[in-house]
Amino acid sequence: MSSSRIEILNEGGLRQDGRRPYELRSIAMTFTPHPTADGSATMQQGLTTVSATVFGPREPKGQSRGQVRHDQAFITVEVGEAAWAQQGGGKRTREVAAAVRDTFEPVVMLHLYPRTEISVYIQVLGSDGGILSTAINATTLALIDAGVAMSDYITSLSIGLHLTQPLLDLSSPEESDIPHLVIASLPGTGKVTLATLETRIHVDRFEEMVDVGVEACRILHGEMREEVRRRTGRVVERMQMGQGHGAAGS
């Protein structure tokens, strides 16, 4: 039993920000045009905001040439933080970069792009918990925007444990006060591609937390897929308008 420094759940079963245990934070997704990138997206979960920008698949340059694979592409990830969002410095950004790369390598169809590099640049613009999961979700959208083939979406959420009660999508105060893990999963199969555990949790509780997280990731996938559909519709509409103008001018 943990002794919390903050009141995790009040007598009414609500968290500090008024959410119920399984309630996600508000979500906002935007595809953000970038002058030189192949894909770009911003994901906001509560007060945590992360942008992801994708370059490639492209011919490796500079030091990256040493990583060339003749039969498939390779992924590089860099993470930066706005000055007001910094938490943990360089070590934390390196850990996030490595986790994002490891999460996407099995899911991106690298064999379709031999001898190329797919570069992902992640910028943390606002931080209130869930940086890794928000970065993974933003990267999924940016890769889709870039037209990079993947076997499925990857969606990610944090799950905490207050006494015996799992909590979804933790804020920063919750992350710092209770045991928690971050999972990423493939909504189509429910397969977990990432599970990072910050503290020791009994195996029975761990399994319950993963099950709750996978189901929540499916719900998040539905919202992300809907945003992708809306974006695709807007792109098709602009193309049709352009063709109409071309025909009118011919």
XYZ file of C-alpha atoms in Angstrom:
250
model
C 0.000 0.000 0.000
C 1.485 3.370 -1.013
C 1.319 6.631 0.953
C 0.547 9.297 -1.625
C 1.818 12.839 -1.291
C -1.314 14.022 -3.099
C -4.925 12.876 -2.995
C -5.079 10.551 -6.006
C -8.818 9.806 -5.694
C -11.271 11.793 -3.597
C -14.263 10.358 -1.756
C -16.336 10.659 -4.922
C -13.853 8.529 -6.868
C -12.546 11.459 -8.909
C -8.947 12.401 -9.619
C -7.350 15.804 -9.039
C -8.362 17.039 -12.489
C -11.934 15.758 -12.120
C -11.524 12.630 -14.250
C -12.726 9.173 -13.325
C -10.092 6.385 -13.093
C -10.560 5.130 -16.681
C -11.236 8.530 -18.244
C -8.685 9.832 -20.757
C -7.548 13.432 -20.953
C -8.881 15.654 -23.711
C -7.216 14.873 -27.046
C -6.416 17.141 -29.984
C -4.692 16.043 -33.200
C -3.505 18.223 -36.065
C -1.568 17.535 -39.234
C 0.825 20.453 -39.371
C 2.215 21.386 -42.806
C 6.018 21.513 -42.881
C 7.964 23.159 -45.725
C 10.503 20.352 -46.182
C 9.250 17.311 -44.236
C 7.391 14.356 -45.751
C 4.990 14.155 -42.808
C 4.208 16.125 -39.672
C 1.630 15.944 -36.879
C 0.988 17.323 -33.420
C -0.689 15.376 -30.624
C -2.089 16.967 -27.490
C -3.163 14.852 -24.526
C -4.307 17.118 -21.714
C -1.587 19.720 -21.197
C 1.092 17.555 -22.843
C 1.787 18.555 -26.448
C 4.232 16.793 -28.764
C 4.969 17.351 -32.446
C 6.553 14.722 -34.683
C 8.126 15.392 -38.074
C 9.161 12.675 -40.537
C 11.748 12.895 -43.299
C 12.012 9.995 -45.698
C 12.340 7.320 -46.698
C 15.401 9.051 -48.162
C 19.015 8.389 -48.999
C 21.124 8.465 -45.827
C 23.522 11.377 -45.483
C 26.513 12.166 -43.303
C 27.066 9.907 -40.301
C 23.851 8.002 -41.057
C 25.501 6.328 -44.046
C 27.230 3.925 -41.687
C 23.835 2.489 -40.680
C 22.717 1.621 -44.232
C 20.986 -1.748 -44.555
C 20.942 -3.286 -48.013
C 17.629 -5.081 -47.549
C 15.601 -2.535 -45.570
C 15.350 0.986 -44.217
C 16.515 2.060 -40.770
C 14.825 4.496 -38.397
C 16.505 7.323 -36.497
C 14.745 9.314 -33.773
C 15.750 12.600 -32.157
C 13.867 14.260 -29.302
C 14.029 17.893 -28.245
C 12.188 19.826 -25.562
C 11.058 23.419 -25.470
C 12.759 25.239 -22.592
C 9.543 25.511 -20.579
C 8.734 21.816 -21.046
C 12.064 20.327 -20.006
C 11.993 17.479 -17.489
C 14.992 15.300 -16.845
C 17.287 16.769 -19.480
C 19.303 14.798 -22.034
C 18.979 11.394 -20.378
C 15.191 11.491 -20.564
C 15.114 12.636 -24.189
C 17.529 9.841 -25.146
C 15.328 7.294 -23.379
C 12.220 8.560 -25.191
C 14.054 8.484 -28.545
C 15.216 4.887 -28.007
C 11.749 3.750 -26.900
C 10.063 5.347 -29.924
C 12.563 3.750 -32.318
C 12.191 0.311 -30.712
C 8.392 0.628 -30.826
C 8.175 1.434 -34.531
C 10.928 -0.760 -36.000
C 8.808 -3.970 -35.927
C 5.712 -2.211 -37.334
C 7.044 -0.008 -40.141
C 7.448 -2.104 -43.303
C 11.161 -1.411 -43.550
C 11.717 -4.050 -46.261
C 9.818 -1.858 -48.726
C 12.488 0.839 -48.500
C 15.960 -0.777 -48.790
C 19.058 1.389 -48.364
C 17.055 4.348 -47.018
C 16.639 6.238 -43.772
C 13.416 7.289 -42.069
C 14.165 10.185 -39.717
C 11.742 11.156 -36.956
C 12.166 14.448 -35.089
C 10.093 14.832 -31.938
C 9.586 18.124 -30.115
C 8.007 18.278 -26.658
C 6.086 21.560 -26.582
C 4.203 21.101 -23.320
C 4.683 18.626 -20.502
C 2.150 17.381 -17.961
C 2.726 13.624 -17.942
C 2.590 10.998 -20.651
C 5.424 12.389 -22.787
C 6.429 8.992 -24.202
C 2.896 7.881 -25.035
C 2.056 11.247 -26.612
C 5.280 11.097 -28.652
C 4.394 7.610 -29.939
C 0.893 8.732 -30.935
C 2.252 11.826 -32.695
C 4.814 9.676 -34.531
C 2.096 7.303 -35.748
C 0.194 10.232 -37.248
C 3.327 11.772 -38.786
C 4.324 8.470 -40.428
C 0.816 8.118 -41.857
C 1.050 11.704 -43.108
C 4.364 10.820 -44.796
C 2.799 7.796 -46.499
C 5.141 5.360 -44.758
C 3.717 1.821 -44.820
C 2.973 0.232 -41.428
C 1.315 -3.055 -40.558
C -1.053 -1.220 -38.172
C -1.455 1.946 -36.181
C 0.483 2.131 -32.922
C -1.345 3.774 -30.038
C 0.047 4.358 -26.577
C -1.109 5.299 -23.073
C 0.189 5.373 -19.513
C -1.482 3.314 -16.785
C -1.001 3.871 -13.057
C -1.977 1.907 -9.968
C -3.480 3.570 -6.890
C -3.806 0.908 -4.202
C -5.700 -1.681 -6.327
C -7.310 0.781 -8.779
C -5.794 1.212 -12.267
C -5.781 4.786 -13.595
C -5.480 5.684 -17.278
C -3.527 8.467 -18.985
C -1.655 9.921 -16.026
C -0.962 13.582 -15.379
C 2.472 14.648 -14.160
C 1.544 14.710 -10.417
C 0.088 11.204 -10.742
C 3.175 9.920 -12.573
C 5.445 11.190 -9.817
C 3.363 9.655 -7.042
C 2.138 6.177 -8.050
C 3.550 3.065 -9.774
C 2.887 3.207 -13.505
C 3.777 1.805 -16.883
C 3.543 2.925 -20.502
C 2.249 0.540 -23.132
C 1.994 0.769 -26.905
C -0.183 -1.668 -28.798
C -1.480 -2.599 -32.234
C -5.260 -2.059 -32.139
C -5.949 -4.698 -34.789
C -4.568 -7.558 -32.731
C -4.138 -6.078 -29.257
C -0.471 -7.068 -29.435
C 1.705 -5.034 -27.060
C 4.808 -3.629 -28.758
C 6.102 -1.673 -25.754
C 5.709 -1.988 -21.992
C 7.964 0.183 -19.840
C 7.563 -0.264 -16.107
C 8.742 2.528 -13.810
C 8.373 0.638 -10.516
C 7.769 -2.876 -9.243
C 4.184 -4.101 -9.537
C 2.742 -7.489 -8.624
C 2.345 -9.655 -11.713
C -1.436 -10.013 -11.238
C -1.829 -6.226 -11.126
C 0.511 -5.840 -14.093
C -1.639 -8.084 -16.273
C -4.785 -6.207 -15.257
C -3.143 -2.851 -16.039
C -1.998 -4.058 -19.464
C -5.492 -5.369 -20.289
C -7.076 -2.045 -19.313
C -4.420 -0.152 -21.293
C -4.861 -2.247 -24.446
C -8.610 -1.645 -24.431
C -8.070 2.097 -23.952
C -5.549 2.107 -26.802
C -8.279 0.681 -29.055
C -10.541 3.586 -28.118
C -7.738 6.058 -28.800
C -7.122 4.348 -32.151
C -10.722 5.037 -33.143
C -10.245 8.764 -32.555
C -6.912 8.834 -34.404
C -8.338 6.888 -37.357
C -11.251 9.313 -37.575
C -8.863 12.281 -37.689
C -6.865 10.573 -40.466
C -10.103 10.060 -42.416
C -11.010 13.726 -42.019
C -7.553 14.764 -43.204
C -7.744 12.416 -46.204
C -11.137 13.872 -47.094
C -9.730 17.401 -46.991
C -6.799 16.402 -49.220
C -9.117 14.762 -51.782
C -11.372 17.827 -51.726
C -8.428 20.148 -52.416
C -7.255 17.911 -55.272
C -10.715 17.890 -56.830
C -10.948 21.667 -56.534
C -7.543 21.994 -58.201
C -8.599 19.727 -61.041
C -11.783 21.737 -61.435
C -9.846 24.984 -61.685
C -7.474 23.378 -64.197
C -10.348 22.222 -66.349
C -11.953 25.654 -66.182
C -8.752 27.298 -67.297
C -8.075 24.909 -70.182
